[in-house]
Coordinates of C-alpha atoms and ligand atoms in Angstrom, one line a residue:
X1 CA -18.8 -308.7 2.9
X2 CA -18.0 -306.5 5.5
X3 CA -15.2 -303.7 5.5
X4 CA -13.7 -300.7 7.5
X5 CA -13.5 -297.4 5.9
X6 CA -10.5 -296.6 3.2
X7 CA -9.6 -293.4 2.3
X8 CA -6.5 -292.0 0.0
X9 CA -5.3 -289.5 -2.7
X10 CA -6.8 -291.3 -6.0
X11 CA -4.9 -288.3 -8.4
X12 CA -1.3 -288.5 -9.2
X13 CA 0.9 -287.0 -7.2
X14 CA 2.0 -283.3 -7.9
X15 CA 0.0 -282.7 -11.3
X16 CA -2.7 -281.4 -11.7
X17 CA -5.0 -278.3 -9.8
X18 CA -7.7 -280.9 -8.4
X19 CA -6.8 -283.7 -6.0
X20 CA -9.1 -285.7 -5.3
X21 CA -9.2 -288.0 -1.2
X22 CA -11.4 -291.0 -1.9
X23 CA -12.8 -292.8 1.0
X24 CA -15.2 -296.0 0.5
X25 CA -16.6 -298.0 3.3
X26 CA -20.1 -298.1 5.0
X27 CA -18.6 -294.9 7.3
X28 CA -17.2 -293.3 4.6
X29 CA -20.4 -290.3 4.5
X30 CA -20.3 -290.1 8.4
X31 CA -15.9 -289.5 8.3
X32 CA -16.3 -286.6 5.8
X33 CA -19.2 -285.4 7.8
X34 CA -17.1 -284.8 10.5
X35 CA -14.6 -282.7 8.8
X36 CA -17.0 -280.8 6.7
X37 CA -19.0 -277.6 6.9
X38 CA -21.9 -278.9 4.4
X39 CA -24.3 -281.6 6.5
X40 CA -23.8 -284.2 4.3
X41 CA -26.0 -287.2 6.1
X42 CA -29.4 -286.8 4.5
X43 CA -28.2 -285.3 0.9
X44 CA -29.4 -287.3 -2.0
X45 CA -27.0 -290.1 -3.8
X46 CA -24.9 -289.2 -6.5
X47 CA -24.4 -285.5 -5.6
X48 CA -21.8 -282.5 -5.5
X49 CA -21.7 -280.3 -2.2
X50 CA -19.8 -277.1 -2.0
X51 CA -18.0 -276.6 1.4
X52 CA -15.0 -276.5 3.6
X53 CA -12.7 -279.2 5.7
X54 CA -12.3 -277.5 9.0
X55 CA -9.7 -279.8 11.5
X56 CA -12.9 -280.0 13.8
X57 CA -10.1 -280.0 17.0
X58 CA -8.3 -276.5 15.9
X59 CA -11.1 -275.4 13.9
X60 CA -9.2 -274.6 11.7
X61 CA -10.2 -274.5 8.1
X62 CA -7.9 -276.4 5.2
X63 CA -9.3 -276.1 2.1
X64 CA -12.1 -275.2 -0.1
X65 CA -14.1 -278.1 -1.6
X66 CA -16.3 -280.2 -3.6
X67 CA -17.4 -283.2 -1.9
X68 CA -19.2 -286.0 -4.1
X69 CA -21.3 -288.6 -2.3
X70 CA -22.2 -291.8 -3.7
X71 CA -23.6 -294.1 -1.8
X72 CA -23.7 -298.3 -2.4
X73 CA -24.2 -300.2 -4.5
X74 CA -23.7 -297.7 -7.3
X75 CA -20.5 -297.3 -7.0
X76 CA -17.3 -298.3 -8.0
X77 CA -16.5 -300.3 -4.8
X78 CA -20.0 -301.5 -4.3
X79 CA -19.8 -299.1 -0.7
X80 CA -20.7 -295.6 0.1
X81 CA -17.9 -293.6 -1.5
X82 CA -17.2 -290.2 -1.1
X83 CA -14.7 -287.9 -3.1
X84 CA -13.5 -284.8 -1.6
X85 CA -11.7 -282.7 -4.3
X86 CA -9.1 -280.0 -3.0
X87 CA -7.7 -277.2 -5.1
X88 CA -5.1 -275.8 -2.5
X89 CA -2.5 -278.1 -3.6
X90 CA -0.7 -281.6 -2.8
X91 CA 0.7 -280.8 1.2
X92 CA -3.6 -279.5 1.3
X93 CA -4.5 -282.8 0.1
X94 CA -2.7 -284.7 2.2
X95 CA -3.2 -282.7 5.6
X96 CA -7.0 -283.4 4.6
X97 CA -6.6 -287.1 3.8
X98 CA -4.8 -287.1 7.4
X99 CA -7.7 -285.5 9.0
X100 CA -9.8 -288.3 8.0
X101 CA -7.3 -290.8 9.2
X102 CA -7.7 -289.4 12.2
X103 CA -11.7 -289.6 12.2
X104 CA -11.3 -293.5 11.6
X105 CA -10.5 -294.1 8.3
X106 CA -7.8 -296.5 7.0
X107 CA -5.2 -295.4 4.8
X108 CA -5.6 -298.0 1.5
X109 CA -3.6 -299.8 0.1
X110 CA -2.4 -300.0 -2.7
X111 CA -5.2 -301.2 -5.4
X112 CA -7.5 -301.8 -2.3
X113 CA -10.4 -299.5 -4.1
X114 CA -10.4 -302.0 -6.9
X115 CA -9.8 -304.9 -5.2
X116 CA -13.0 -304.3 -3.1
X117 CA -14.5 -303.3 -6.3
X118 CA -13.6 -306.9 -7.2
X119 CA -14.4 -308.5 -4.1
X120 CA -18.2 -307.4 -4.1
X121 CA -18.3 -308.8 -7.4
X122 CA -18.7 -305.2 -9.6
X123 CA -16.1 -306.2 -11.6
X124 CA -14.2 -309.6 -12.8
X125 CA -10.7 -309.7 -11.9
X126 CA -9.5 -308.7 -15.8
X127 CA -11.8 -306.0 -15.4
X128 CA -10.3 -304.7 -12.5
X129 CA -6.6 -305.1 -14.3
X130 CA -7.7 -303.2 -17.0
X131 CA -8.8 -300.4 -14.4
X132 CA -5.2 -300.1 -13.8
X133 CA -4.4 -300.1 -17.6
X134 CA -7.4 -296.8 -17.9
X135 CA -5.0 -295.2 -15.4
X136 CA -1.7 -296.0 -17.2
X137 CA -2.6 -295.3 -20.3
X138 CA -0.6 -293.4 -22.4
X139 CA -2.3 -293.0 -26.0
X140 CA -6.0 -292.6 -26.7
X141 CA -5.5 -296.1 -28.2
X142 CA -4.6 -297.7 -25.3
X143 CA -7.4 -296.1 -23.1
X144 CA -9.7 -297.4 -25.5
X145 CA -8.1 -301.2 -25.6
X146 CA -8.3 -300.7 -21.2
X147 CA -11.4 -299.1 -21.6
X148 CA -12.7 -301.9 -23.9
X149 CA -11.6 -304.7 -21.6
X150 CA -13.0 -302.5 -18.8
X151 CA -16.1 -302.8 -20.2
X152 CA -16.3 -306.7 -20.3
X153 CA -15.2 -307.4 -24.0
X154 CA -12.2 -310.0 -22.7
X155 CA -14.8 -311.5 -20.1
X156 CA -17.5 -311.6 -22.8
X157 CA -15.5 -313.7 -24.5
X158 CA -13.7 -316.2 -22.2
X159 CA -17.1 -317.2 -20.3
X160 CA -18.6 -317.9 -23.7
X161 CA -15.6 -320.2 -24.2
X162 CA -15.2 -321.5 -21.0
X163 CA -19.3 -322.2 -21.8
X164 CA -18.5 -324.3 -24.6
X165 CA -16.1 -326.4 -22.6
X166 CA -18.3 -327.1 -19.9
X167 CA -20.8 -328.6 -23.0
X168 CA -18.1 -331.0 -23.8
X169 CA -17.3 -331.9 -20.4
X170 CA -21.3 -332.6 -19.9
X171 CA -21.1 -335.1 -22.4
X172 CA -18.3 -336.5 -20.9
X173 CA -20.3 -337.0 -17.8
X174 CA -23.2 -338.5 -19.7
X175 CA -21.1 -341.2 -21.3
X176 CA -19.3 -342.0 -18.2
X177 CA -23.2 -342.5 -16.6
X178 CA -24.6 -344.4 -20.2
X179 CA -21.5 -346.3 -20.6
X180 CA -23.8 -349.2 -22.0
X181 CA -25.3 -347.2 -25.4
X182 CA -23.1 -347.6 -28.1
X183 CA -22.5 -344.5 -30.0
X184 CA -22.4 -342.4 -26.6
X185 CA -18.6 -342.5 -26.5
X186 CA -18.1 -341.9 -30.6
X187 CA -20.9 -338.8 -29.9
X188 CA -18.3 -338.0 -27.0
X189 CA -15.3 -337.8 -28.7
X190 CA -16.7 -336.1 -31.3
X191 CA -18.3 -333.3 -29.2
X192 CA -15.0 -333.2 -27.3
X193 CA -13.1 -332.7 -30.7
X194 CA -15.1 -330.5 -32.1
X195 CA -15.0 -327.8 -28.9
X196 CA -11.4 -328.3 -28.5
X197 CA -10.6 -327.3 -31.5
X198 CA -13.5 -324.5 -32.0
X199 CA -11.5 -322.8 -28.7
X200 CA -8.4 -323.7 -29.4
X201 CA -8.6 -321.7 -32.6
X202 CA -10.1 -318.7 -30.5
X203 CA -7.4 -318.4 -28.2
X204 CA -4.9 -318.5 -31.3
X205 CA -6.7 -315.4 -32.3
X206 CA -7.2 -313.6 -29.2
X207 CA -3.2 -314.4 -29.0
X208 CA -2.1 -312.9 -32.1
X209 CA -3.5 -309.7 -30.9
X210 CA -1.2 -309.9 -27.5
X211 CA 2.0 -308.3 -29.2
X212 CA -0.2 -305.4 -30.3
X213 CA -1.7 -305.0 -26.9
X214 CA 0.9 -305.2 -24.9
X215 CA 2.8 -302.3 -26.9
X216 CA -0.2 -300.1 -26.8
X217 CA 0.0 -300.9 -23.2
X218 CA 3.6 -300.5 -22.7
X219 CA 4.6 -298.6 -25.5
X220 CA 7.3 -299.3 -28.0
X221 CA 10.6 -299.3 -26.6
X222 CA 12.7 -296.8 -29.2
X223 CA 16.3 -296.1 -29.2
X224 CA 17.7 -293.3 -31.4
X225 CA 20.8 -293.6 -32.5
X226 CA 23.7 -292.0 -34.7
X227 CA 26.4 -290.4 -34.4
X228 CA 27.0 -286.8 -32.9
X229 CA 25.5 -284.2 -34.7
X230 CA 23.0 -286.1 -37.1
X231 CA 20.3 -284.6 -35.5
X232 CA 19.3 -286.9 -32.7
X233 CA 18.2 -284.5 -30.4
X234 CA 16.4 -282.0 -32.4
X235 CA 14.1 -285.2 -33.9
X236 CA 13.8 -286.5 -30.4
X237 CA 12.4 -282.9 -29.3
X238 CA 10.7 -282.8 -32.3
X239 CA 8.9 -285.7 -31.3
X240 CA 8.4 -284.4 -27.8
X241 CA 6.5 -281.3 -28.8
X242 CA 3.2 -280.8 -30.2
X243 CA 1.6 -281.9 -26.7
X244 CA 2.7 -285.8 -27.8
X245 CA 5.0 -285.7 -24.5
X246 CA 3.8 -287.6 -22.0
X247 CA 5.9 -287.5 -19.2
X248 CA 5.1 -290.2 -16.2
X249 CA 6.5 -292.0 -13.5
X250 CA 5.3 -295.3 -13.4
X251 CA 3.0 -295.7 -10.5
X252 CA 3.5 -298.7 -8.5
X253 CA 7.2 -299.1 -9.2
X254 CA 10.1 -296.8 -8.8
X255 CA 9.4 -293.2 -7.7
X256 CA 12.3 -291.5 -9.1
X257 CA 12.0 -293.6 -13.2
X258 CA 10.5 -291.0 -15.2
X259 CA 9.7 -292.4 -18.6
X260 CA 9.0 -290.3 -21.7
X261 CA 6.3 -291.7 -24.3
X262 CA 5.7 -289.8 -27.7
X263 CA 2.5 -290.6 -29.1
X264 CA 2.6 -291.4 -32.8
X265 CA -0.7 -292.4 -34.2
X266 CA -1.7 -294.1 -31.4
X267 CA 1.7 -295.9 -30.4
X268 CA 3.1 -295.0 -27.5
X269 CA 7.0 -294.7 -28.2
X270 CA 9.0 -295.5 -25.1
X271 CA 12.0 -293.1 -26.3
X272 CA 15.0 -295.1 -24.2
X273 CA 18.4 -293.8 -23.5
X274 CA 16.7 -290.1 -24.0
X275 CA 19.2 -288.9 -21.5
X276 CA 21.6 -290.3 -23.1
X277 CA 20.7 -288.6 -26.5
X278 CA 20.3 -285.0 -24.4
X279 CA 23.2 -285.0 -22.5
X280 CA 25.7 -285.9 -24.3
X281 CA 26.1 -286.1 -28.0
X282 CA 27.4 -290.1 -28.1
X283 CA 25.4 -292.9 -26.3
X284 CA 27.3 -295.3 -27.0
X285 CA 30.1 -293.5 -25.6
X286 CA 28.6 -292.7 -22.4
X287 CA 27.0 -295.7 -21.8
X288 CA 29.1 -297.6 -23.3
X289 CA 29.6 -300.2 -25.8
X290 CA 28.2 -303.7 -24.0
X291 CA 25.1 -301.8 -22.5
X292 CA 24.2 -300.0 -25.8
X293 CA 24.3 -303.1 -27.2
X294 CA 22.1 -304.9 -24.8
X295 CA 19.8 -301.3 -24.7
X296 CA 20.0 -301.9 -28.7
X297 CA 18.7 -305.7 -28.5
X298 CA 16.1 -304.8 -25.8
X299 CA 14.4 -301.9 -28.3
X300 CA 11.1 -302.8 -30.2
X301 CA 12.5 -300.1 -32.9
X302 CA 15.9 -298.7 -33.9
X303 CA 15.5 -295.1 -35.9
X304 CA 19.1 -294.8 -36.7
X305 CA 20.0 -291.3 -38.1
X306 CA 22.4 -290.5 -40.6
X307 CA 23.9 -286.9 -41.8
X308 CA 22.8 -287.2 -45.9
X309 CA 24.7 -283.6 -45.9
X310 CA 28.0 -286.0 -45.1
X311 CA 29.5 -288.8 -46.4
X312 CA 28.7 -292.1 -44.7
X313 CA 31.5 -292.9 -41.9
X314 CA 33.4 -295.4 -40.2
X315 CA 31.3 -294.7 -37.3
X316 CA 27.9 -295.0 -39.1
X317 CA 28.7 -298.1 -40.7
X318 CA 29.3 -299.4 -37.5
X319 CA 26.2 -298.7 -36.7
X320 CA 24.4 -299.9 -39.7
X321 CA 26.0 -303.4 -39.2
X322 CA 25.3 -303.5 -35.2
X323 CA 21.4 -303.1 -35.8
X324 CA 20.9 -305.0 -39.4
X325 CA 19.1 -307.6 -37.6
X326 CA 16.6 -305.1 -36.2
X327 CA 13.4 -303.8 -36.1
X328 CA 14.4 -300.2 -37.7
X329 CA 14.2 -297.3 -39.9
X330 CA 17.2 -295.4 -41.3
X331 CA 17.0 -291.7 -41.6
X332 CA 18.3 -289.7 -44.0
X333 CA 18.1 -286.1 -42.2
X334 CA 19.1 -282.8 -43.0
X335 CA 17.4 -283.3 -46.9
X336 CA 17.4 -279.9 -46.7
X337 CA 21.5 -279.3 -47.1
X338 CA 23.1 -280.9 -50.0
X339 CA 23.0 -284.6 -50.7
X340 CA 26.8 -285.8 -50.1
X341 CA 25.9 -289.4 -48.8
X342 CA 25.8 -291.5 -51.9
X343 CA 23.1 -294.3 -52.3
X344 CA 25.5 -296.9 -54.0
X345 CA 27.4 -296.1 -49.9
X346 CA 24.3 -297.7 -48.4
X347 CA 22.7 -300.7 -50.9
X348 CA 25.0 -303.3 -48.8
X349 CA 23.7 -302.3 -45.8
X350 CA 20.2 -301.4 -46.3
X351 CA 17.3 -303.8 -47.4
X352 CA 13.9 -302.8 -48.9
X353 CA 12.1 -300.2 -47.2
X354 CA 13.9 -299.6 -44.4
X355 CA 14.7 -295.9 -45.3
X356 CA 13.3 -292.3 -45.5
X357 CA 14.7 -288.8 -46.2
X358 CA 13.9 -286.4 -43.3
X359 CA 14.9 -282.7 -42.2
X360 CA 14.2 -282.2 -38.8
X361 CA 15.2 -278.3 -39.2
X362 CA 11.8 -278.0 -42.0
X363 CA 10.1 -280.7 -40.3
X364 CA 10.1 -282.9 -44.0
X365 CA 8.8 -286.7 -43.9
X366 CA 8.1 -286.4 -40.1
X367 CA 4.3 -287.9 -41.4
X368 CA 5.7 -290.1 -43.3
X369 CA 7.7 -291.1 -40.7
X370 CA 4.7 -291.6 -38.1
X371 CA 3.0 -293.2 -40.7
X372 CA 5.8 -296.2 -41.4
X373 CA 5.9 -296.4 -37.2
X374 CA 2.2 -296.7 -37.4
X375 CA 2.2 -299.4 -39.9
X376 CA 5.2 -301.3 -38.7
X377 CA 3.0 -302.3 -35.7
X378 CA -0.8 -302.4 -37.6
X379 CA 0.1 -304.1 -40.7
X380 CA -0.6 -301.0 -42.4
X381 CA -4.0 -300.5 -40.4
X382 CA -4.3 -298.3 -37.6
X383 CA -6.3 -301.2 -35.6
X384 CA -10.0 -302.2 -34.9
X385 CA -11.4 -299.6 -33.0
X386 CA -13.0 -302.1 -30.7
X387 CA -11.1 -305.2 -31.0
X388 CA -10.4 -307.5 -28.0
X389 CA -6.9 -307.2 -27.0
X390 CA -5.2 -309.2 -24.7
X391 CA -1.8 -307.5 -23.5
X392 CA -1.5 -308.2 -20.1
X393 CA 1.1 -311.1 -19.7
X394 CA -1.0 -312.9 -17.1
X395 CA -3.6 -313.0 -19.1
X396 CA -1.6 -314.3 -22.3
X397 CA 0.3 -316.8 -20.1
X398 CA -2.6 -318.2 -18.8
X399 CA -4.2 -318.3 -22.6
X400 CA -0.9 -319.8 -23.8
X401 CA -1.3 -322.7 -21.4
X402 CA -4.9 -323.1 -22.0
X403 CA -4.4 -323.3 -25.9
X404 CA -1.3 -325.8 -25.1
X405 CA -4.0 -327.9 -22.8
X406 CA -6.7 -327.6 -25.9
X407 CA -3.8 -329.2 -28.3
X408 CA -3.6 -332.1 -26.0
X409 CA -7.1 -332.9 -26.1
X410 CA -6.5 -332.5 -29.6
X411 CA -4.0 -334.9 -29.9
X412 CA -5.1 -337.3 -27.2
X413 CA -8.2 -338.1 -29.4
X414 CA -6.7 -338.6 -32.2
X415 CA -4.3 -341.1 -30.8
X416 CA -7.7 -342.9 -29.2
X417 CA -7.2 -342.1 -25.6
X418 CA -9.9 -342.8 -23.7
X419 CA -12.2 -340.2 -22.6
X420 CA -12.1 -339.5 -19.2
X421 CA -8.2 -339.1 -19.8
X422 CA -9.1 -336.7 -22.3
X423 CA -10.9 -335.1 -19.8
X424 CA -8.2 -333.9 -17.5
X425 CA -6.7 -331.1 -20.4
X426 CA -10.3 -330.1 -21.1
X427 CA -10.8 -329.8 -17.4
X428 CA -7.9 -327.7 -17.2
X429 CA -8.2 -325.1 -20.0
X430 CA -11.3 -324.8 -18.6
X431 CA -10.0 -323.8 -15.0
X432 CA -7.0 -321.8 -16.7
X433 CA -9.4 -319.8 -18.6
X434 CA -11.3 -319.5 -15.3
X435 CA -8.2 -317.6 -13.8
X436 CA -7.7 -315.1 -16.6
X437 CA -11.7 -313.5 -15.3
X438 CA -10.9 -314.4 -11.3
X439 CA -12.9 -317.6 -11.3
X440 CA -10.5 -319.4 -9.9
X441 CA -7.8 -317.6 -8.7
X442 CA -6.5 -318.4 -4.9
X443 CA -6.0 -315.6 -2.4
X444 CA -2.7 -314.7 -2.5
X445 CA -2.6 -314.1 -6.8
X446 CA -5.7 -311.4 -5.5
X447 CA -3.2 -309.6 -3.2
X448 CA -0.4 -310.1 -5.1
X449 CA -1.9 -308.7 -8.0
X450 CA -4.0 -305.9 -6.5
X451 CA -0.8 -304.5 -5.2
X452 CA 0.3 -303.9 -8.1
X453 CA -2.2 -301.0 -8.4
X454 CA -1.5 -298.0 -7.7
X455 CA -2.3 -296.2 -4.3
X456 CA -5.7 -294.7 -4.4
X457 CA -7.2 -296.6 -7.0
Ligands
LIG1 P1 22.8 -284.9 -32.3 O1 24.2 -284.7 -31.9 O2 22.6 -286.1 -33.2 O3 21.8 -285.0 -31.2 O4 22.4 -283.7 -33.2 P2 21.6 -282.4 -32.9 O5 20.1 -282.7 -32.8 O6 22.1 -281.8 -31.7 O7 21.8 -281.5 -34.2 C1 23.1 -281.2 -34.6 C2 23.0 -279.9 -35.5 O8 22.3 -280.3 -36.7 C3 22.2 -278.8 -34.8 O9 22.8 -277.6 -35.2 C4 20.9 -278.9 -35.5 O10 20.2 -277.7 -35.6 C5 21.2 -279.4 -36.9 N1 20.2 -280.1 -37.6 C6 19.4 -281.1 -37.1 N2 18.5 -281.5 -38.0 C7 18.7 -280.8 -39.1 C8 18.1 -280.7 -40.4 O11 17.2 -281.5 -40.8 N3 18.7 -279.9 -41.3 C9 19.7 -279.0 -41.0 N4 20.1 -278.2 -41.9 N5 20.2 -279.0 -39.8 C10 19.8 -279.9 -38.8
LIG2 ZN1 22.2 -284.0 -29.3

């Protein structure tokens, strides 16, 4: 296929000392050329050249450099691709990304690096999701379920199923040509049976492991909540420190919604309403009572704190009774100061397991806490190192449908439809599974999805 030039900032945006301008395209070498001091025609593939980018119209110089070239096909894209990092800051960066827009290269859009990458068929189209997913990534855990899927795993997998259903549908083609041997459509139905259910049951499993992706992906939405003075804030900032904080703004959406993540063994917590918790002492109260509840209802996990140093109150029991039907643990903090909450208060409102002692102020059962977040979302494990998750909700839509289509075959046999009706659902799992790796996905899903990437990647 043939392309113009691209070129954008593939670092985020005001962090960091190194930006780096990509550009990829088959006049991606001769662009930075221009701009450069170093000659960069005739140097070798895969190298690093010291120089300068000099405004060849002013002469004037912009920054000091290190330019990368890499030329096709090994490269991301499949093209010649060249990285310029600048140290002399973000406005730097983009005066020299604007410099080579004005030597002919294209400003990308968003995801185009990836979707080229896609296009000349280095990666499949789950592959190139889970390029996004490297880049969002918010625990070491979730790179490596991204980094996994980047690597093929989820691919792997689906063409080796989608293999198996083609088998069946060969069969199905045979006894539609042999109608006239006997035990061609019992050896049919059989076959078709037996690989129905075979991926039927594979898709179940890759399934169960899409709630666990998806919040290593996303993160666990967590709400803290109590009333003033329980010590809300200092756990959330105890959280926060420790280099856990991981402050980002979602690329791709909304500039200005910064999201903090703790990480806790792995799980991203998305803390929610954190502003709430800093700035004033009462959530509820500032945000009041319908949207608290609605922020309550949307939250993976409730850590509701209590004040053992108190009696319980009107206030807490409130509380207790609004999120009973949670996902939550109850803290018992300040263990340090004198026990004045009474367990006999709490056995109506408590079941099994849902509570721990704490002091923020000596950092007590903070591990233990981690540990019960941990498990709450590993059963107790801290998950396969290498596993195959699927967390992206395309993906486990389009594995939902295909396991729906699967129970139809399923089904259709055992009620003693013929064959070639059969067919149809094993036709289709077998196309839906075919979307999931880019198979058969239509042009606008590729543009639709690849601008969900963000710019520069
Ligand atoms: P919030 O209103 O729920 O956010 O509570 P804060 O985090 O602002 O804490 C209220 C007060 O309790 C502060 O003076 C904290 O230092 C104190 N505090 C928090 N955790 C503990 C603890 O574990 N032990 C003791 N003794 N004091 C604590
Ligand atoms: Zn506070």
């Amino acid at each position: 296929m043939e392309f113009d030039t691209i070129a954008a900032i593939s670092t985020p945006s005001g962090e960091g000392a190194i930006s780096i301008v990509r550009l990829s395209g088959d006049q991606a070498v001769a662009i930075a050329e221009k701009v450069s001091t170093q000659s960069l025609d005739k140097v070798p593939s895969h190298t690093i050249h010291y120089g300068h980018i000099i405004d060849p119209k002013s002469d004037k110089m912009l920054d000091e450099v290190m330019i990368s070239v890499m030329r096709e096909p090994r490269t991301f894209t499949r093209e010649d691709v060249v990285e310029i990092n600048c140290h002399g800051g973000i406005v730097v960066t983009n005066q020299v990304l604007q410099l080579l827009l004005r030597q002919g290269a294209r400003l990308a859009e968003p995801g185009e690096f990836t979707k080229r990458a896609f296009l000349n068929g280095r990666v499949d189209l789950s592959q190139a999701e889970a390029v996004m997913d490297v880049i969002r990534a918010k625990t070491d855990k979730a790179m490596q379920m991204a980094l996994t899927q980047l690597d093929g795993n989820l691919s792997h997998l689906i063409r080796s199923l989608r293999q198996e259903i083609l088998e069946a549908l060969a069969q199905v083609e045979v006894n539609i040509d042999y109608p006239e041997y006997d035990d061609v459509e019992e050896l049919t139905t059989q076959l078709l049976l037996e690989k129905a259910e075979l991926v039927k049951g594979q898709i179940h499993q890759l399934l169960r492991t899409a709630k666990q992706g998806k919040i290593l992906r996303e993160g666990l939405s967590t709400a803290i909540i109590g009333r003033p003075n329980v010590g809300k804030s200092s756990l959330l900032n105890h959280l926060l420190q420790e280099d856990k904080a991981i402050v980002t703004d979602i690329a791709g959406t909304t500039r200005d919604v910064i999201e903090e993540y703790v990480n806790v063994r792995g799980v991203p917590l998305k803390l929610i309403d954190t502003a709430g918790i800093r700035e004033t002492e009462d959530v509820v109260e500032k945000i009041g009572v319908e949207r608290s509840r609605k922020a309550l209802a949307e939250a993976d996990l409730i850590l509701l704190v209590l004040n053992q140093n108190e009696a319980l109150t009107e206030e807490d029991r409130r509380l207790l009774v609004a999120t009973a039907d949670l996902k939550r643990l109850i803290l018992l903090n300040k263990v340090d100061l004198a026990a004045n909450l009474k367990m006999e208060e709490l056995t109506d409102y408590v079941k099994p397991g849902e509570l721990l002692s704490i002091s923020v102020l000596e950092s007590a059962g903070i591990d233990e806490l981690e540990s019960q977040i941990a498990a709450l979302f590993f059963d107790g494990g801290t998950g396969e190192k290498d596993a195959t998750y699927v967390s992206n909700n395309r993906h486990i839509a389009l594995l939902e449908q295909a396991e729906l289509a699967l129970g139809e075959v399923v089904t259709g046999i055992e009620a003693g439809m013929p064959v070639d009706l059969v067919q149809i659902d094993m036709t289709r799992c077998w196309d839906l599974l075919g979307e999931v790796i880019g198979d058969s996905v239509q042009d606008e899903l590729i543009t639709q999805l690849f601008s969900q990437f963000c710019l520069g990647k």
